[in-house]
Amino acid sequence: MSESGASFAELWESLLPVGRTPAGYRRYSWTPADLACRAWFAEAAGARNLPVETDRNGNLWAWWRGRDSGAPAVAVGSHLDSVPDGGAFDGPLGVASAFAAIDLLRERGFEPARPVAVTAFTEEEGARFGVACLGSRLLAGAVEPAAAAALRDGDGVSLAEAMAGAGLDPAALGPDEDRLAGLAAYVELHIEQGSALDGLGAPVGLAAGIWPHGRWRLEFAGRADHAGTTRIADRHDPMLPFAATVLAARAAAAGRGALATFGKVIAEPGAANGISSAVRAWLDARAPDEATLDGLVTEVSAAARTAAAEHGVALELRRESFTPAVSFDPALRDRLAAVLGPEAGGPAASGPDPGRSEAGAGIPVLPTGAGHDAGILAARLPTAMLFVRNPTGVSHSPAEHADMADCLAGVTALAAVLADLAGP
Ligand code: GLV
Ligand code: MN
Ligand code: MN
């Protein structure tokens, strides 16, 4: 194994125990597990003499100053937080690969002409405060700082309180125009969240774009009552319109080639022998284009309202986050394809399903239904993504996986991209 291969393995091994539970990873922002991930980042940067900064929104930056430290920088990285019971790779693979790519370039004697930053964005999954890509949204001015500060986790702790607890000043939250102006490009390496690369026999691919997607919160308010004594006709059971809405969402998505998921639901007060007083649930909806997504959410909302009325239950529905369709910067993507592809620059795929691809002449270029900080930042600067093969095709689960050889292929690809973008 080359020195950089060893460095990746060492970085990876040292992060693996952090936030690991028997059910999967729980690395929620500003919790002890997240702070331990941040300490890991600081240690990795310190071992490489890369000064670390925490920006006003809690995102981490480790700097490799180039010959011209005032030139616009190339940022590479991803995130360290996880979904509940997530896998090891979604996020951390991009951060560890970025440090290892720097090691590989140094091993080769490469000196950057412009600064290179390794980044780790905060609360990418939205697992604690509900809004995905919160750190990059704040940086880019894509979310109101006051609204973000007031977001609360399941225990009622606000983002402002959680950040203050970690020693940050929540009053500083907000867009960071100077930082954005100092960036030439952002490249995020990520495990593939599907099995298209596996099908193509390719260890590494590029992203074409991201489906528009968002989260909607539905609150069905009924009446708590006794499970054994309340006649069917007298019930105001919020579980029933919720159940009807889940089925309606599935049908509405399937009919459009879109996706709709209820992955989080809370029944109040949660008594096994009681009718719920309320059911709170989150709809995650994604589609190939915004008109289809609008149609999907409108149909699910109408079904929820109809079912709520039928059961004498009140319904409140509100959008919690939204990310428009993203098409990654074509010039940057073509440049990366030229650097990485055996026969430079195959055509971008635009298959109807996330993860489906059409191999171009060179490196595979895949669309995805997953959200990423690179997608948020695409509105402000050229961004691109590299995907690393995931033979299980599973993600947001401990079953997600990349072989070590493919992780190293990702590091090599990222180093080639950096050598080009930050080169002479
Ligand atoms: C992030 O992983 C998302 O797609 O929600
Ligand atoms: Mn994810
Ligand atoms: Mn991710």
Tab-separated table of C-alpha atoms in Angstrom, residues 2 79 148 210 219 222 268 289 295 303 311 333 395-396 416 418 421:
chain	number	residue	atom	x	y	z
A	2	SER	CA	1.343	3.479	-0.844
A	79	HIS	CA	-19.823	16.039	6.170
A	148	ALA	CA	-32.170	28.296	11.707
A	210	ILE	CA	-29.606	16.151	-8.060
A	219	GLU	CA	-49.422	17.072	12.187
A	222	GLY	CA	-57.167	13.994	17.080
A	268	GLU	CA	-48.453	11.192	21.003
A	289	ASP	CA	-38.294	17.796	-11.997
A	295	GLY	CA	-47.874	17.547	-8.435
A	303	ALA	CA	-55.267	12.934	0.282
A	311	HIS	CA	-61.924	10.992	10.666
A	333	ARG	CA	-17.868	18.394	-14.733
A	395	SER	CA	-27.371	3.892	1.950
A	396	HIS	CA	-28.578	5.604	5.155
A	416	ALA	CA	-5.912	14.020	-9.749
A	418	LEU	CA	-6.944	18.640	-7.030
A	421	LEU	CA	-7.781	22.503	-10.190
